[in-house]
XYZ file of C-alpha atoms in Angstrom:
693
model
C -21.045 1.083 -29.374
C -20.186 0.386 -33.010
C -21.336 3.786 -33.672
C -18.849 4.872 -31.034
C -15.563 2.894 -32.084
C -16.552 4.379 -35.598
C -16.022 7.800 -34.215
C -12.670 6.865 -32.823
C -11.599 5.746 -36.066
C -12.842 8.734 -38.020
C -11.572 11.220 -35.215
C -8.333 9.144 -34.469
C -5.764 12.404 -35.501
C -7.470 14.890 -33.157
C -7.650 12.292 -30.122
C -3.958 11.813 -30.240
C -3.686 15.458 -30.475
C -6.025 16.222 -27.498
C -4.386 13.348 -25.719
C -0.718 14.197 -25.819
C -2.007 18.248 -25.206
C -3.327 16.806 -21.773
C -0.257 15.599 -20.576
C 0.635 19.106 -19.856
C -1.632 19.784 -17.399
C -1.622 16.493 -16.162
C 1.991 16.740 -15.252
C 1.727 19.934 -13.569
C -0.884 18.419 -11.317
C 1.690 15.303 -10.529
C 4.586 17.785 -9.589
C 2.408 19.768 -7.433
C 0.500 16.994 -5.428
C 2.207 16.256 -1.745
C 3.317 12.824 -0.880
C 2.557 11.896 2.714
C 5.231 9.655 3.954
C 3.751 8.701 7.399
C 1.437 5.865 7.637
C 0.432 6.641 11.067
C -1.036 9.898 9.961
C -4.026 7.913 8.029
C -5.579 6.828 11.430
C -8.971 8.248 12.086
C -8.976 11.721 13.447
C -11.331 10.874 16.415
C -9.423 8.097 17.739
C -7.733 9.670 21.320
C -4.183 8.982 20.138
C -4.788 11.138 16.894
C -6.760 13.993 19.520
C -3.977 14.178 21.622
C -1.568 14.929 19.068
C -3.318 17.645 17.765
C -3.447 19.222 21.274
C 0.321 18.758 21.480
C 0.834 20.841 18.698
C -2.121 23.404 19.006
C -1.428 24.137 22.688
C 1.926 23.064 23.466
C 3.415 23.697 19.772
C 4.958 20.739 19.477
C 3.942 18.708 16.756
C 7.269 16.114 16.645
C 10.054 15.148 18.561
C 13.149 12.964 18.463
C 15.516 11.433 20.451
C 18.860 12.245 19.804
C 21.773 9.927 20.766
C 25.417 11.766 20.630
C 28.411 9.273 21.107
C 32.214 10.417 21.426
C 31.393 14.395 22.427
C 32.725 15.749 25.687
C 30.433 18.351 27.635
C 31.309 21.506 26.004
C 30.855 19.995 22.575
C 27.784 18.683 23.511
C 26.304 21.944 24.578
C 27.854 23.423 21.641
C 25.574 20.872 19.531
C 22.742 21.612 21.709
C 22.915 25.666 20.820
C 23.236 24.812 17.098
C 20.087 22.486 16.841
C 18.357 24.921 18.981
C 18.722 27.330 15.839
C 17.446 25.221 13.140
C 14.154 26.301 11.603
C 11.119 24.603 13.409
C 13.098 22.953 16.203
C 10.983 24.299 19.536
C 12.838 22.848 22.407
C 15.830 20.811 23.345
C 16.086 18.981 26.653
C 19.340 18.057 27.771
C 21.097 18.415 31.623
C 21.134 21.703 31.381
C 17.912 22.331 30.338
C 16.281 20.064 33.279
C 18.429 21.983 36.290
C 20.108 25.666 35.524
C 23.538 26.395 36.532
C 22.713 27.323 40.248
C 21.668 23.374 40.844
C 23.937 20.892 40.749
C 23.483 18.025 38.505
C 23.809 15.748 41.429
C 20.307 16.998 42.322
C 18.927 15.114 39.407
C 17.352 11.599 40.514
C 19.535 8.703 39.513
C 17.044 7.623 36.999
C 17.228 10.776 35.151
C 20.775 10.912 35.010
C 21.203 7.468 33.890
C 18.559 7.812 30.918
C 20.157 11.031 29.564
C 23.845 9.376 30.108
C 26.039 6.374 29.562
C 29.810 7.104 31.093
C 30.663 3.570 29.733
C 29.971 4.159 26.287
C 30.842 8.172 26.197
C 27.075 8.687 24.881
C 24.532 11.008 25.803
C 20.998 12.189 24.686
C 19.010 14.816 23.740
C 14.939 14.901 23.305
C 14.432 17.500 20.200
C 10.905 18.829 19.822
C 9.628 20.503 16.838
C 6.739 22.926 16.308
C 5.293 21.174 13.442
C 3.827 17.854 12.604
C 5.492 14.384 12.410
C 5.400 14.413 8.516
C 5.464 18.062 7.856
C 7.980 19.051 5.048
C 9.358 21.645 7.528
C 10.311 18.597 10.163
C 11.758 16.533 7.458
C 14.102 19.393 6.799
C 14.835 20.175 10.225
C 15.804 16.306 10.808
C 18.031 16.769 7.255
C 19.703 20.073 8.854
C 20.544 18.481 12.172
C 22.168 15.756 10.588
C 24.572 17.722 8.865
C 25.758 19.499 12.276
C 28.347 16.843 12.992
C 30.337 14.036 11.693
C 28.341 11.098 12.524
C 28.331 11.435 15.886
C 24.593 12.748 16.325
C 21.905 9.753 15.590
C 18.127 11.088 15.339
C 15.671 8.312 15.934
C 11.705 8.610 16.081
C 9.027 8.335 13.059
C 10.054 12.009 11.774
C 13.898 10.697 11.266
C 11.821 7.356 9.411
C 9.984 9.484 7.639
C 12.600 11.323 6.527
C 14.769 8.121 5.294
C 11.751 6.750 3.703
C 11.152 10.220 1.754
C 14.757 9.674 0.551
C 14.219 6.219 -0.560
C 11.271 6.897 -2.509
C 12.527 9.875 -4.391
C 15.780 7.768 -5.449
C 13.472 4.661 -6.247
C 10.284 5.753 -7.289
C 11.333 6.449 -11.238
C 13.036 2.886 -11.431
C 9.711 1.427 -10.394
C 8.062 2.261 -13.367
C 11.287 1.898 -15.640
C 11.717 -1.529 -14.412
C 7.706 -2.447 -14.559
C 7.406 -1.374 -18.019
C 10.806 -2.592 -19.242
C 10.090 -6.025 -18.352
C 6.450 -5.756 -19.448
C 7.797 -4.397 -22.752
C 10.010 -7.642 -22.978
C 7.162 -10.271 -21.968
C 4.807 -8.387 -24.468
C 7.191 -8.348 -27.349
C 7.894 -11.757 -27.030
C 4.356 -13.047 -26.815
C 2.882 -10.428 -29.061
C 2.957 -10.989 -32.989
C 4.920 -7.700 -33.042
C 7.984 -5.891 -31.731
C 6.170 -2.506 -31.977
C 3.136 -3.344 -30.413
C 4.072 -2.957 -27.038
C 5.505 0.132 -27.411
C 1.688 1.851 -28.123
C 0.205 -0.781 -25.362
C 3.099 1.027 -22.726
C 2.537 4.242 -24.240
C -1.304 4.639 -24.210
C -1.542 3.066 -20.650
C 1.823 5.507 -19.746
C -0.733 8.396 -20.821
C -3.389 7.237 -18.570
C -0.842 7.155 -15.870
C 0.052 10.578 -15.939
C -3.528 11.529 -16.291
C -4.467 9.670 -12.852
C -1.487 10.478 -11.109
C -1.952 14.342 -12.652
C -5.716 14.543 -11.008
C -4.302 13.559 -7.615
C -3.563 17.198 -7.220
C -7.384 17.669 -6.326
C -6.991 15.444 -3.324
C -3.907 17.786 -2.425
C -1.770 14.789 -1.636
C -1.039 11.173 -1.879
C 0.864 8.337 0.667
C 4.005 7.350 -0.586
C 2.330 3.854 -0.899
C 0.114 5.073 -3.147
C 2.440 6.921 -5.236
C 5.108 3.924 -5.361
C 2.394 1.288 -6.546
C -0.179 3.017 -8.504
C 1.777 3.807 -11.748
C 3.069 -0.249 -11.375
C -0.556 -1.252 -10.516
C -2.049 0.431 -12.920
C 0.010 -0.885 -15.939
C -0.424 -4.576 -14.251
C -3.883 -4.352 -13.654
C -5.127 -2.350 -17.299
C -2.737 -4.386 -19.863
C -5.611 -6.854 -19.888
C -7.871 -4.431 -21.547
C -5.157 -3.456 -24.587
C -4.451 -7.146 -24.898
C -7.943 -7.868 -25.443
C -8.476 -4.617 -28.391
C -5.347 -6.216 -30.238
C -6.888 -9.645 -30.297
C -10.155 -8.433 -31.156
C -8.902 -6.355 -33.836
C -7.008 -9.360 -35.299
C -10.186 -11.070 -35.164
C -12.164 -8.366 -37.155
C -9.425 -8.152 -39.746
C -10.197 -11.417 -40.608
C -14.362 -10.562 -40.755
C -13.323 -7.584 -42.675
C -10.063 -8.119 -45.144
C -8.803 -5.287 -46.136
C -10.671 -2.537 -44.064
C -8.668 -2.069 -41.055
C -10.986 0.955 -40.320
C -14.018 -1.093 -39.929
C -12.252 -4.036 -38.399
C -11.121 -1.243 -35.615
C -14.341 0.160 -35.456
C -15.653 -3.537 -34.349
C -12.740 -4.197 -32.091
C -13.245 -1.117 -29.992
C -17.106 -2.215 -29.604
C -16.366 -5.587 -28.713
C -13.620 -4.325 -26.351
C -16.020 -2.169 -24.397
C -18.461 -4.738 -24.474
C -16.263 -7.366 -22.897
C -14.034 -4.849 -20.627
C -16.710 -2.758 -19.585
C -18.186 -5.740 -17.184
C -14.688 -6.767 -15.812
C -13.452 -2.937 -15.235
C -16.303 -2.493 -13.253
C -15.720 -5.441 -11.123
C -11.892 -4.083 -10.605
C -13.405 -0.646 -9.705
C -15.613 -2.210 -7.187
C -12.242 -3.824 -5.657
C -10.762 -0.635 -5.128
C -13.843 1.366 -4.288
C -14.116 -1.558 -1.373
C -10.918 -0.240 0.353
C -12.632 3.139 0.597
C -14.827 1.836 3.551
C -11.439 1.189 5.540
C -11.429 3.655 8.798
C -7.754 3.219 8.472
C -7.802 5.975 5.315
C -4.961 4.810 3.721
C -7.071 2.235 1.833
C -9.174 5.293 0.438
C -6.225 7.344 -0.690
C -4.748 3.878 -2.445
C -8.852 2.842 -3.303
C -9.802 6.245 -4.982
C -6.089 6.350 -7.199
C -6.581 2.790 -8.471
C -10.341 2.936 -9.093
C -9.676 6.378 -10.963
C -6.853 4.536 -12.936
C -9.131 1.704 -14.072
C -11.171 4.137 -15.241
C -9.181 5.993 -17.398
C -7.104 2.878 -18.479
C -10.439 1.639 -20.270
C -10.906 5.212 -21.685
C -7.094 5.257 -22.766
C -7.800 1.973 -24.368
C -10.310 2.363 -26.556
C -9.320 5.594 -27.661
C -5.738 6.597 -27.495
C -4.419 3.099 -28.230
C -6.805 2.379 -30.924
C -5.710 5.862 -32.743
C -2.290 4.929 -32.219
C -2.694 1.487 -33.758
C -4.223 2.856 -37.108
C -1.864 6.023 -37.277
C 1.236 3.147 -37.085
C -0.163 0.561 -38.702
C 2.605 0.445 -41.464
C 5.296 0.441 -38.760
C 3.523 -2.127 -36.581
C 2.958 -4.545 -40.003
C 6.934 -4.020 -40.532
C 8.003 -5.339 -37.112
C 5.690 -8.572 -36.939
C 7.132 -11.805 -36.040
C 5.981 -15.234 -34.914
C 4.981 -15.140 -31.074
C 7.013 -17.484 -28.966
C 3.937 -18.760 -26.995
C 3.561 -22.340 -27.901
C -0.224 -23.506 -29.327
C -2.420 -23.386 -26.279
C -5.312 -25.031 -28.057
C -5.326 -28.481 -27.029
C -5.119 -27.487 -22.875
C -9.066 -26.904 -23.340
C -9.934 -30.385 -24.232
C -7.181 -31.876 -21.592
C -8.850 -29.989 -19.011
C -12.419 -30.839 -19.874
C -11.514 -34.185 -20.443
C -9.640 -35.036 -16.690
C -11.770 -32.248 -14.755
C -12.408 -34.960 -11.864
C -8.490 -34.474 -11.227
C -8.431 -30.585 -10.962
C -11.859 -30.764 -8.868
C -9.592 -32.961 -6.597
C -6.609 -30.847 -6.350
C -9.114 -27.994 -5.775
C -10.533 -30.203 -2.613
C -6.876 -31.238 -1.248
C -5.304 -27.362 -1.524
C -8.401 -25.663 -0.044
C -7.855 -26.747 3.618
C -3.959 -26.174 3.468
C -4.540 -22.614 1.762
C -7.358 -21.657 3.719
C -5.748 -22.637 7.197
C -2.294 -20.605 5.810
C -4.345 -17.678 5.049
C -5.554 -17.570 8.253
C -2.686 -17.811 10.136
C -0.113 -15.613 8.600
C 2.150 -13.386 10.740
C 2.416 -9.622 10.198
C 4.119 -6.630 10.993
C 3.364 -3.025 11.877
C 6.983 -1.623 12.693
C 7.890 0.093 9.329
C 11.308 1.233 10.793
C 12.415 -2.511 11.828
C 12.033 -3.285 7.997
C 14.475 -0.741 6.355
C 17.169 -0.952 5.425
C 19.956 -1.447 8.557
C 22.441 1.310 6.748
C 19.928 4.112 6.965
C 20.355 6.740 9.556
C 17.049 6.264 11.386
C 17.888 2.671 11.448
C 21.427 3.151 13.159
C 19.584 5.639 15.538
C 17.193 3.250 16.898
C 19.911 0.361 17.317
C 22.310 2.888 19.165
C 19.388 4.158 21.491
C 18.315 0.224 22.240
C 22.147 -0.610 22.753
C 23.676 2.836 24.809
C 20.755 3.421 26.706
C 17.949 0.316 26.348
C 15.245 2.441 24.785
C 12.909 1.382 22.334
C 9.717 3.401 21.843
C 8.979 6.640 23.821
C 5.596 7.807 24.737
C 4.051 11.162 25.817
C 1.049 11.408 28.455
C -0.918 14.607 28.323
C -2.431 15.057 31.694
C -4.577 17.951 33.491
C -2.674 20.709 34.908
C -4.817 20.716 37.856
C -3.941 17.094 38.900
C -2.081 17.815 42.202
C 1.395 17.400 42.589
C 1.021 14.493 45.159
C -1.117 12.683 42.661
C 1.110 13.540 39.633
C 4.166 12.245 41.671
C 2.226 9.099 42.417
C 1.171 8.369 38.938
C 4.535 8.718 37.675
C 6.080 6.386 40.516
C 3.306 3.901 39.072
C 4.634 4.396 35.315
C 7.927 4.044 36.523
C 7.068 0.336 38.030
C 5.498 -1.012 34.900
C 7.738 -3.682 33.330
C 9.902 -2.091 30.345
C 9.715 1.326 31.755
C 12.999 3.204 31.515
C 12.060 6.543 32.702
C 9.132 8.702 33.228
C 9.864 11.859 33.317
C 7.142 15.026 34.218
C 7.322 18.699 35.980
C 6.748 16.705 39.236
C 9.568 14.173 39.103
C 12.646 15.758 37.386
C 13.933 17.086 40.701
C 12.847 14.588 42.963
C 10.580 14.899 45.863
C 13.276 16.469 48.430
C 13.533 19.554 45.879
C 10.951 22.251 45.732
C 9.114 22.786 42.722
C 10.043 26.627 42.406
C 13.710 25.443 41.555
C 12.736 23.833 38.303
C 13.536 26.485 35.757
C 10.738 28.253 34.017
C 11.782 27.132 30.673
C 11.298 23.391 31.871
C 7.908 24.533 33.339
C 6.508 26.419 30.396
C 7.525 23.315 28.196
C 5.768 20.702 30.383
C 2.547 22.440 31.379
C 0.613 25.101 29.348
C -1.744 25.927 32.008
C -4.203 23.718 30.776
C -2.391 20.368 30.052
C 0.784 18.558 31.574
C 3.418 16.691 29.882
C 4.990 13.626 30.838
C 7.513 11.931 28.733
C 7.857 7.903 28.897
C 10.710 5.865 27.812
C 10.499 2.551 26.848
C 13.013 -0.490 26.633
C 10.547 -2.121 24.124
C 10.265 -1.420 20.501
C 7.211 -0.088 18.665
C 4.243 -2.653 17.638
C 5.635 -5.515 19.799
C 3.365 -7.204 22.040
C 5.129 -6.144 25.305
C 5.019 -2.459 24.192
C 1.403 -2.951 23.566
C 0.717 -4.574 26.727
C 2.794 -1.806 28.441
C 0.503 0.817 27.019
C -2.699 -0.889 28.116
C -1.159 -0.782 31.303
C -0.142 2.568 31.610
C -3.321 4.033 29.933
C -5.001 1.922 32.911
C -3.103 4.083 35.608
C -3.536 7.375 33.645
C -7.041 7.011 33.635
C -7.366 6.502 37.224
C -5.752 9.746 38.465
C -7.074 11.749 35.591
C -10.008 9.992 33.441
C -9.140 12.797 30.663
C -5.320 11.825 30.268
C -4.109 10.327 27.044
C -1.530 8.257 26.017
C 0.161 9.206 22.865
C 3.317 8.434 20.693
C 4.192 6.568 17.715
C 4.016 2.889 20.265
C -0.163 3.955 21.042
C -0.802 5.158 17.507
C 0.929 1.633 15.980
C -1.279 -0.168 18.570
C -4.479 1.848 17.389
C -3.536 0.589 13.772
C -3.246 -3.178 14.784
C -7.099 -3.112 16.098
C -8.232 -0.878 13.389
C -6.562 -2.504 10.301
C -7.840 -5.582 11.750
C -11.763 -4.404 11.363
C -10.852 -3.066 8.206
C -9.409 -6.237 6.841
C -12.722 -8.068 7.624
C -14.728 -5.149 6.453
C -13.125 -4.622 3.126
C -13.213 -8.398 2.692
C -16.761 -8.768 3.160
C -17.623 -5.362 0.890
C -15.366 -6.113 -1.909
C -17.017 -9.814 -2.241
C -20.562 -8.792 -1.855
C -19.769 -5.960 -5.007
C -18.455 -8.315 -6.993
C -20.655 -10.802 -6.683
C -23.482 -8.391 -7.378
C -21.854 -6.707 -10.354
C -21.027 -10.569 -11.839
C -24.611 -11.193 -11.168
C -25.978 -8.094 -13.388
C -22.925 -8.474 -15.917
C -23.392 -12.298 -16.534
C -27.326 -12.376 -15.680
C -26.957 -15.272 -13.526
C -27.245 -16.498 -10.323
C -24.939 -19.276 -9.999
C -21.840 -18.007 -11.825
C -20.986 -15.281 -8.894
C -20.805 -17.972 -6.555
C -18.709 -20.271 -8.517
C -16.388 -17.230 -9.980
C -15.971 -15.837 -6.427
C -15.165 -18.857 -4.933
C -12.537 -20.016 -7.466
C -10.853 -16.444 -7.300
C -10.969 -16.473 -3.837
C -9.415 -19.665 -3.879
C -6.481 -18.525 -5.494
C -6.265 -15.529 -2.586
C -5.778 -18.196 -0.417
C -3.061 -19.883 -1.910
C -1.268 -16.557 -2.436
C -1.747 -15.453 1.036
C -1.189 -18.636 2.549
C 2.073 -19.634 1.262
C 4.032 -17.101 3.592
C 2.473 -18.936 6.867
C 4.489 -22.120 5.263
C 7.408 -20.073 4.525
C 7.819 -18.348 7.653
C 7.319 -14.939 5.736
C 5.937 -12.016 7.729
C 3.861 -9.559 5.905
C 3.201 -5.869 5.982
C -0.026 -5.233 7.678
C -1.369 -3.861 4.721
C -0.879 -6.918 2.574
C -3.577 -8.769 3.551
C -6.316 -5.798 2.529
C -4.336 -4.755 -0.550
C -3.615 -8.181 -1.867
C -6.649 -9.467 -1.708
C -8.834 -6.298 -3.562
C -6.056 -6.394 -6.348
C -6.078 -9.754 -7.197
C -9.777 -10.515 -6.712
C -10.027 -7.395 -9.128
C -7.423 -8.537 -11.825
C -8.542 -12.084 -11.559
C -12.073 -11.471 -12.168
C -11.195 -9.982 -15.881
C -9.568 -13.465 -16.721
C -12.634 -15.164 -15.240
C -15.385 -13.198 -16.842
C -13.549 -13.277 -20.301
C -13.479 -16.955 -20.014
C -17.409 -17.344 -18.622
C -18.644 -15.174 -22.007
C -16.800 -17.492 -24.196
C -18.209 -20.305 -22.413
C -21.898 -18.683 -22.790
C -21.372 -17.640 -26.299
C -20.536 -21.189 -27.574
C -23.639 -22.722 -25.080
C -25.840 -20.435 -26.621
C -24.830 -21.341 -30.176
C -25.779 -24.789 -29.578
C -22.442 -26.721 -28.386
C -22.545 -29.163 -25.758
C -20.985 -28.927 -22.629
C -17.454 -30.157 -22.890
C -17.382 -28.548 -26.396
C -18.438 -24.989 -25.012
C -16.055 -25.354 -22.253
C -12.741 -26.476 -23.970
C -13.508 -23.845 -26.812
C -14.057 -20.927 -23.831
C -10.451 -22.073 -22.394
C -8.801 -22.410 -26.012
C -9.803 -19.143 -27.100
C -9.164 -16.940 -23.839
C -5.944 -18.748 -22.745
C -3.807 -17.047 -24.916
C -5.170 -13.508 -24.018
C -5.244 -14.508 -19.919
C -1.782 -15.840 -20.601
C 0.076 -12.942 -21.739
C -2.031 -10.615 -19.823
C -0.818 -12.326 -16.342
C 2.546 -13.082 -17.257
C 2.788 -9.100 -18.362
C 1.206 -8.476 -14.658
C 4.055 -10.940 -13.270
C 6.840 -9.112 -14.708
C 5.557 -5.595 -14.066
C 5.559 -6.611 -10.387
C 8.002 -9.034 -9.583
C 10.956 -6.703 -11.116
C 9.786 -3.843 -8.374
C 9.576 -6.440 -5.822
C 13.218 -7.427 -6.590
C 14.405 -3.830 -6.454
C 12.577 -1.827 -3.775
C 14.594 -1.481 -0.672
C 11.426 -0.539 1.417
C 10.256 -3.895 2.551
C 6.719 -2.894 2.697
C 6.597 -2.314 -1.106
C 8.721 -5.356 -2.136
C 6.413 -7.514 -0.431
C 3.607 -6.031 -1.748
C 4.908 -6.652 -5.262
C 6.304 -9.661 -4.848
C 2.783 -11.012 -3.416
C 1.243 -9.764 -6.458
C 3.795 -11.314 -9.010
C 3.013 -14.393 -7.522
C -0.849 -14.308 -7.361
C -0.964 -13.510 -11.136
C 0.526 -16.828 -11.658
C -1.464 -18.592 -9.278
C -4.691 -16.801 -10.878
C -3.472 -18.038 -14.172
C -3.349 -21.494 -13.031
C -6.563 -21.565 -11.181
C -8.500 -19.928 -14.235
C -6.900 -22.107 -16.900
C -7.478 -25.365 -14.740
C -9.968 -24.970 -11.861
C -12.566 -22.912 -13.411
C -12.991 -25.150 -16.310
C -13.517 -28.163 -13.998
C -15.700 -25.834 -12.014
C -17.676 -25.360 -15.386
C -17.853 -29.024 -16.375
C -19.521 -30.055 -12.764
C -21.915 -27.077 -12.681
C -22.799 -26.744 -16.228
C -26.531 -28.058 -15.429
C -27.002 -25.458 -12.845
C -25.343 -22.623 -14.534
C -27.445 -22.831 -17.880
C -30.737 -23.298 -15.719
C -30.224 -20.489 -13.370
C -28.558 -17.882 -16.235
C -29.531 -16.003 -18.844
C -28.529 -16.337 -22.436
C -26.876 -19.852 -21.909
C -29.520 -22.121 -23.532
C -29.806 -22.525 -27.336
C -32.155 -20.262 -29.086
C -35.350 -22.340 -30.682
C -35.823 -22.224 -34.150
C -39.306 -21.413 -35.033
């Protein structure tokens, strides 16, 4: 690797020129990558709810719908609004009173449950169902939502997933840049105070920032990324790859002592040393993200690929761009030298190694409660319920609940050949299910006493395409609640009895699938990430015992971090268990491998057990401390700032996880080395001192 280091040093100017030029295509790629704001679209295509959505879009030309609550408007005004909505691009149909029965049929003919469902005289409000000819999160649908909102002066409230996605898009567009600014700014402050130069953090952030732009720009190949990936990728890449820059800088300083007056040679050796030490830890980090690709909920693959790619690009930037910057701007860096504020951590190693039984006891005492909390967390799946209350979609959902006792809205796709008698009986059964406010299909609109021939052709075409018929089911229960999930199960059982091919689709059934699928995914990702990292550690450290010890210690840190919400009563986003465990595992293993290599080097050099472990902790703690503190700063600030709870919660968990990992690696890992030293040196290669001939 020393040859590579010398090449980087020699060609530092061309490297910088090329790296800056590459930002141009990367930026173009970034700006042309579509952002997907719909989490449910990452469900597997082969499940019934998603297949039903495709049928709805391809055969009915209906990709999304929204229930619109209109307040304080007379009938003439509502009709005028209805016509305006119909003229909005990509609005397919609007269902209201005058849609259900033409002017020759009195409104009193409509069944009471339908009249009550569409009108609340006491609140002077009515509702309309608006359908769109594009999918739930398509750009055209979101634009149509915005246009409809602009048709009235705060009298029209659009609910539904498309409205929620529209609001999420607006928040992300307004906050995304600030996430990066906050993460970079707080990291810069931490680094400026904890490093020995005020300027070096600027080059750390600049080189990592360039790697982030390359990473985000290459997402253009995939076509689109999720809003969660977009929001977290830059922050996480900054936090996860900062270690490598810190390791390079500290190695460069050490090599300057070896080669005084020859900074080029010192940097060449620093690059070589960094590659040797960082490759192993970065591979484990990449493996953690790759494990997310095993999820059937493909949001994991979306985030996993982007972050794995980001780590690889971060390593490349650390050993090419950063060294070039440091050498080119050496004089400026030297002028900003100062004394680091970090106190001398050199005595901690002796303290921990001498009092290791205390930390083993702490490990055993904390393990039980941590594991219990980890396995008893409460999670939420309703994205809309955690958004700020002043958002239009949240207000609309509240209005729907207040004025009409409605929460989720489902759709049933059934065979058109189902007899009117069976269809009416099926709808009656569904209407009697707990929490169902209204079940409305072509066989229920006019009631049993009115011939179906009197139903307007537009309604017939809207609800029946000759192959499938569509039935709307309005529920008083909220999406992702236990009640609505039980309701969906009961409705599925009813429709399957009448028509085995019938499908229940909509936000609530999709969310129920999300709950089932992500529960399995969590177990899969946890297992795969542990197995992959276990194998990689075994190969990198050439040991049988060390993978067990390191993974156990890191998992202990994860148990503590993810167990705390159980005791504080905090409800976590469903994705947290998968994402946090993987990222914390990947980030913490860097610290653990760094310390283990120092321990191995000292043991191989002939040091005794306590001396080697003290040296390993003392010589690596400075880098680990700065890295963990930087990780904390980058994520904690975003956690406080973001108004999207899913992003805020993830960043808060990551920030806390960085501090917990630091403490565990500083106190528990050395104690484990003290206990299992004999086992480690007898089951690992390179620990025993060389026997002199």
